[in-house]
Amino acid sequence: MGDCIFCKIANGEIPSNTIFEDENFRVILDNGPATKGHALVLPKKHYADLFEIPEETLAGAVKTAKKVAANMKDKLGCDGLNLVQNNGAAAGQTVMHFHLHIIPRYENDGQSILWKPTSPTPEELVAVKETILN
Ligand code: AMP
Ligand code: ZN
């Protein structure tokens, strides 16, 4: 993926604020952070999104996030933490190389990673379930 910026960052061709690295992943500080310590887990191999990434690599990304999250809790003293992972432009993905956001949260940090709940009828929920199961 010659023109993918996260491929270049993950493989060290472009400098980044790296906070963890191993054979398969690089974790960098997001350069437009939601909060102090907002980081991105980047697989070194290119996969666009959740649909492309192999299960084993996905599991590795989550394990990496767990390690980094524990370190953030310890060093940054965050009060909470969100893991966020966007797939497709409709879901807010802007860089089409799989990445897992690690967003430390602090009391009254002024951020919000929430959605507006809707109110489907019980029948509508059953219809969705049946669509998924059939
Ligand atoms: P997403 O909207 O899930 O695709 O998130 C992309 C994230 O990558 C955003 O939070 C950006 O701030 C971040 N980002 C984009 N380019 C860079 C870069 N060169 N270095 C660090 N973070 C970046
Ligand atoms: Zn890439």
mmCIF file of C-alpha atoms and ligand atoms in Angstrom:
data_model
loop_
_atom_site.group_PDB
_atom_site.id
_atom_site.type_symbol
_atom_site.label_atom_id
_atom_site.label_comp_id
_atom_site.label_asym_id
_atom_site.label_seq_id
_atom_site.Cartn_x
_atom_site.Cartn_y
_atom_site.Cartn_z
ATOM 1 C CA MET A 1 0.000 0.000 0.000
ATOM 2 C CA GLY A 2 2.415 2.632 -1.321
ATOM 3 C CA ASP A 3 0.407 5.729 -0.428
ATOM 4 C CA CYS A 4 -1.028 4.673 2.938
ATOM 5 C CA ILE A 5 0.190 7.019 5.671
ATOM 6 C CA PHE A 6 -0.427 4.522 8.471
ATOM 7 C CA CYS A 7 1.620 1.861 6.604
ATOM 8 C CA LYS A 8 4.489 4.356 6.488
ATOM 9 C CA ILE A 9 4.114 5.306 10.155
ATOM 10 C CA ALA A 10 3.646 1.707 11.330
ATOM 11 C CA ASN A 11 6.789 0.618 9.506
ATOM 12 C CA GLY A 12 8.886 3.564 10.683
ATOM 13 C CA GLU A 13 9.234 5.348 7.318
ATOM 14 C CA ILE A 14 7.526 8.430 8.810
ATOM 15 C CA PRO A 15 8.397 9.455 12.380
ATOM 16 C CA SER A 16 5.728 9.253 15.051
ATOM 17 C CA ASN A 17 5.366 9.514 18.803
ATOM 18 C CA THR A 18 5.611 5.786 19.398
ATOM 19 C CA ILE A 19 4.631 4.532 22.852
ATOM 20 C CA PHE A 20 4.826 0.777 22.116
ATOM 21 C CA GLU A 21 6.230 -1.376 19.324
ATOM 22 C CA ASP A 22 6.655 -5.077 18.654
ATOM 23 C CA GLU A 23 6.973 -7.271 15.572
ATOM 24 C CA ASN A 24 3.360 -6.812 14.473
ATOM 25 C CA PHE A 25 2.144 -3.491 15.914
ATOM 26 C CA ARG A 26 3.132 0.082 16.554
ATOM 27 C CA VAL A 27 1.162 2.250 18.981
ATOM 28 C CA ILE A 28 1.424 5.995 18.333
ATOM 29 C CA LEU A 29 0.008 9.126 19.886
ATOM 30 C CA ASP A 30 -2.855 10.530 17.808
ATOM 31 C CA ASN A 31 -1.823 13.958 16.477
ATOM 32 C CA GLY A 32 -5.351 15.315 16.987
ATOM 33 C CA PRO A 33 -6.057 13.778 20.382
ATOM 34 C CA ALA A 34 -9.476 13.741 22.013
ATOM 35 C CA THR A 35 -7.730 13.656 25.396
ATOM 36 C CA LYS A 36 -4.228 13.505 26.834
ATOM 37 C CA GLY A 37 -2.720 10.165 25.808
ATOM 38 C CA HIS A 38 -5.117 9.347 22.928
ATOM 39 C CA ALA A 39 -3.265 6.649 21.015
ATOM 40 C CA LEU A 40 -3.728 4.434 17.965
ATOM 41 C CA VAL A 41 -2.818 0.750 17.649
ATOM 42 C CA LEU A 42 -1.556 0.219 14.093
ATOM 43 C CA PRO A 43 -0.929 -3.232 12.629
ATOM 44 C CA LYS A 44 2.298 -3.151 10.595
ATOM 45 C CA LYS A 45 0.523 -4.965 7.739
ATOM 46 C CA HIS A 46 -2.153 -3.140 5.797
ATOM 47 C CA TYR A 47 -5.766 -4.092 6.386
ATOM 48 C CA ALA A 48 -8.433 -1.506 5.610
ATOM 49 C CA ASP A 49 -10.834 -2.335 8.401
ATOM 50 C CA LEU A 50 -12.514 -4.907 10.626
ATOM 51 C CA PHE A 51 -13.813 -6.776 7.594
ATOM 52 C CA GLU A 52 -10.309 -7.307 6.192
ATOM 53 C CA ILE A 53 -8.195 -7.848 9.286
ATOM 54 C CA PRO A 54 -7.557 -11.523 10.137
ATOM 55 C CA GLU A 55 -8.967 -12.677 13.490
ATOM 56 C CA GLU A 56 -5.520 -13.407 14.865
ATOM 57 C CA THR A 57 -4.252 -9.905 14.071
ATOM 58 C CA LEU A 58 -7.385 -8.376 15.570
ATOM 59 C CA ALA A 59 -6.835 -10.368 18.742
ATOM 60 C CA GLY A 60 -3.238 -9.117 18.815
ATOM 61 C CA ALA A 61 -4.424 -5.510 18.439
ATOM 62 C CA VAL A 62 -6.789 -5.892 21.397
ATOM 63 C CA LYS A 63 -4.074 -7.539 23.527
ATOM 64 C CA THR A 64 -1.733 -4.678 22.653
ATOM 65 C CA ALA A 65 -4.409 -2.149 23.615
ATOM 66 C CA LYS A 66 -4.866 -3.876 26.967
ATOM 67 C CA LYS A 67 -1.148 -3.567 27.751
ATOM 68 C CA VAL A 68 -0.994 0.073 26.704
ATOM 69 C CA ALA A 69 -4.218 0.881 28.584
ATOM 70 C CA ALA A 70 -2.802 -0.533 31.822
ATOM 71 C CA ASN A 71 0.291 1.605 31.390
ATOM 72 C CA MET A 72 -1.845 4.696 30.727
ATOM 73 C CA LYS A 73 -3.886 4.114 33.850
ATOM 74 C CA ASP A 74 -0.682 3.843 35.815
ATOM 75 C CA LYS A 75 1.279 6.743 34.252
ATOM 76 C CA LEU A 76 -1.419 9.204 33.213
ATOM 77 C CA GLY A 77 -3.844 8.474 36.032
ATOM 78 C CA CYS A 78 -6.860 8.414 33.736
ATOM 79 C CA ASP A 79 -10.248 7.781 35.360
ATOM 80 C CA GLY A 80 -11.649 5.708 32.486
ATOM 81 C CA LEU A 81 -10.822 4.692 28.937
ATOM 82 C CA ASN A 82 -12.646 4.141 25.645
ATOM 83 C CA LEU A 83 -11.603 1.717 22.919
ATOM 84 C CA VAL A 84 -13.039 2.953 19.622
ATOM 85 C CA GLN A 85 -12.690 1.435 16.177
ATOM 86 C CA ASN A 86 -14.326 3.001 13.116
ATOM 87 C CA ASN A 87 -15.091 1.100 9.909
ATOM 88 C CA GLY A 88 -16.014 2.937 6.737
ATOM 89 C CA ALA A 89 -16.624 6.613 6.059
ATOM 90 C CA ALA A 90 -20.221 6.279 7.277
ATOM 91 C CA ALA A 91 -18.848 5.288 10.680
ATOM 92 C CA GLY A 92 -16.310 8.120 10.770
ATOM 93 C CA GLN A 93 -13.231 6.270 9.487
ATOM 94 C CA THR A 94 -10.905 8.784 7.836
ATOM 95 C CA VAL A 95 -7.711 6.726 7.450
ATOM 96 C CA MET A 96 -8.400 3.477 5.647
ATOM 97 C CA HIS A 97 -5.778 1.406 7.477
ATOM 98 C CA PHE A 98 -7.233 -0.500 10.435
ATOM 99 C CA HIS A 99 -6.562 1.250 13.735
ATOM 100 C CA LEU A 100 -7.845 0.920 17.253
ATOM 101 C CA HIS A 101 -8.226 4.147 19.237
ATOM 102 C CA ILE A 102 -7.235 4.072 22.896
ATOM 103 C CA ILE A 103 -8.793 7.136 24.501
ATOM 104 C CA PRO A 104 -7.981 7.739 28.164
ATOM 105 C CA ARG A 105 -10.823 9.553 29.916
ATOM 106 C CA TYR A 106 -10.674 12.005 32.773
ATOM 107 C CA GLU A 107 -13.489 13.256 34.976
ATOM 108 C CA ASN A 108 -14.956 16.368 33.315
ATOM 109 C CA ASP A 109 -12.694 16.093 30.247
ATOM 110 C CA GLY A 110 -15.457 17.635 28.153
ATOM 111 C CA GLN A 111 -15.366 14.826 25.578
ATOM 112 C CA SER A 112 -18.271 12.636 24.606
ATOM 113 C CA ILE A 113 -18.194 9.325 22.783
ATOM 114 C CA LEU A 114 -21.887 8.718 22.855
ATOM 115 C CA TRP A 115 -24.783 8.145 20.487
ATOM 116 C CA LYS A 116 -28.385 9.277 20.571
ATOM 117 C CA PRO A 117 -30.521 6.290 21.641
ATOM 118 C CA THR A 118 -33.579 5.617 19.466
ATOM 119 C CA SER A 119 -36.838 3.955 20.516
ATOM 120 C CA PRO A 120 -37.742 1.018 18.274
ATOM 121 C CA THR A 121 -40.880 -0.959 19.090
ATOM 122 C CA PRO A 122 -40.430 -4.529 20.360
ATOM 123 C CA GLU A 123 -41.672 -5.726 16.941
ATOM 124 C CA GLU A 124 -39.045 -3.642 15.148
ATOM 125 C CA LEU A 125 -36.313 -5.143 17.327
ATOM 126 C CA VAL A 126 -37.565 -8.651 16.561
ATOM 127 C CA ALA A 127 -37.601 -7.814 12.837
ATOM 128 C CA VAL A 128 -33.958 -6.699 13.038
ATOM 129 C CA LYS A 129 -33.032 -9.856 14.915
ATOM 130 C CA GLU A 130 -34.742 -11.988 12.278
ATOM 131 C CA THR A 131 -33.003 -10.146 9.451
ATOM 132 C CA ILE A 132 -29.647 -10.816 11.098
ATOM 133 C CA LEU A 133 -30.398 -14.459 11.858
ATOM 134 C CA ASN A 134 -31.947 -15.359 8.482
HETATM 135 P P1 AMP B 1 -10.475 7.540 12.197
HETATM 136 O O1 AMP B 1 -11.427 8.704 12.143
HETATM 137 O O2 AMP B 1 -10.952 6.421 13.071
HETATM 138 O O3 AMP B 1 -10.048 7.076 10.824
HETATM 139 O O4 AMP B 1 -9.215 8.127 12.950
HETATM 140 C C1 AMP B 1 -8.077 8.622 12.321
HETATM 141 C C2 AMP B 1 -7.261 9.239 13.423
HETATM 142 O O5 AMP B 1 -5.919 9.343 12.962
HETATM 143 C C3 AMP B 1 -7.690 10.652 13.828
HETATM 144 O O6 AMP B 1 -7.960 10.666 15.227
HETATM 145 C C4 AMP B 1 -6.508 11.522 13.456
HETATM 146 O O7 AMP B 1 -6.292 12.566 14.379
HETATM 147 C C5 AMP B 1 -5.363 10.532 13.438
HETATM 148 N N1 AMP B 1 -4.263 10.827 12.530
HETATM 149 C C6 AMP B 1 -4.338 11.104 11.209
HETATM 150 N N2 AMP B 1 -3.107 11.282 10.689
HETATM 151 C C7 AMP B 1 -2.220 11.097 11.716
HETATM 152 C C8 AMP B 1 -0.808 11.150 11.818
HETATM 153 N N3 AMP B 1 -0.026 11.440 10.762
HETATM 154 N N4 AMP B 1 -0.245 10.923 13.029
HETATM 155 C C9 AMP B 1 -1.022 10.648 14.110
HETATM 156 N N5 AMP B 1 -2.370 10.581 14.071
HETATM 157 C C10 AMP B 1 -2.967 10.800 12.891
HETATM 158 ZN ZN ZN B 2 -1.807 0.938 5.317
#
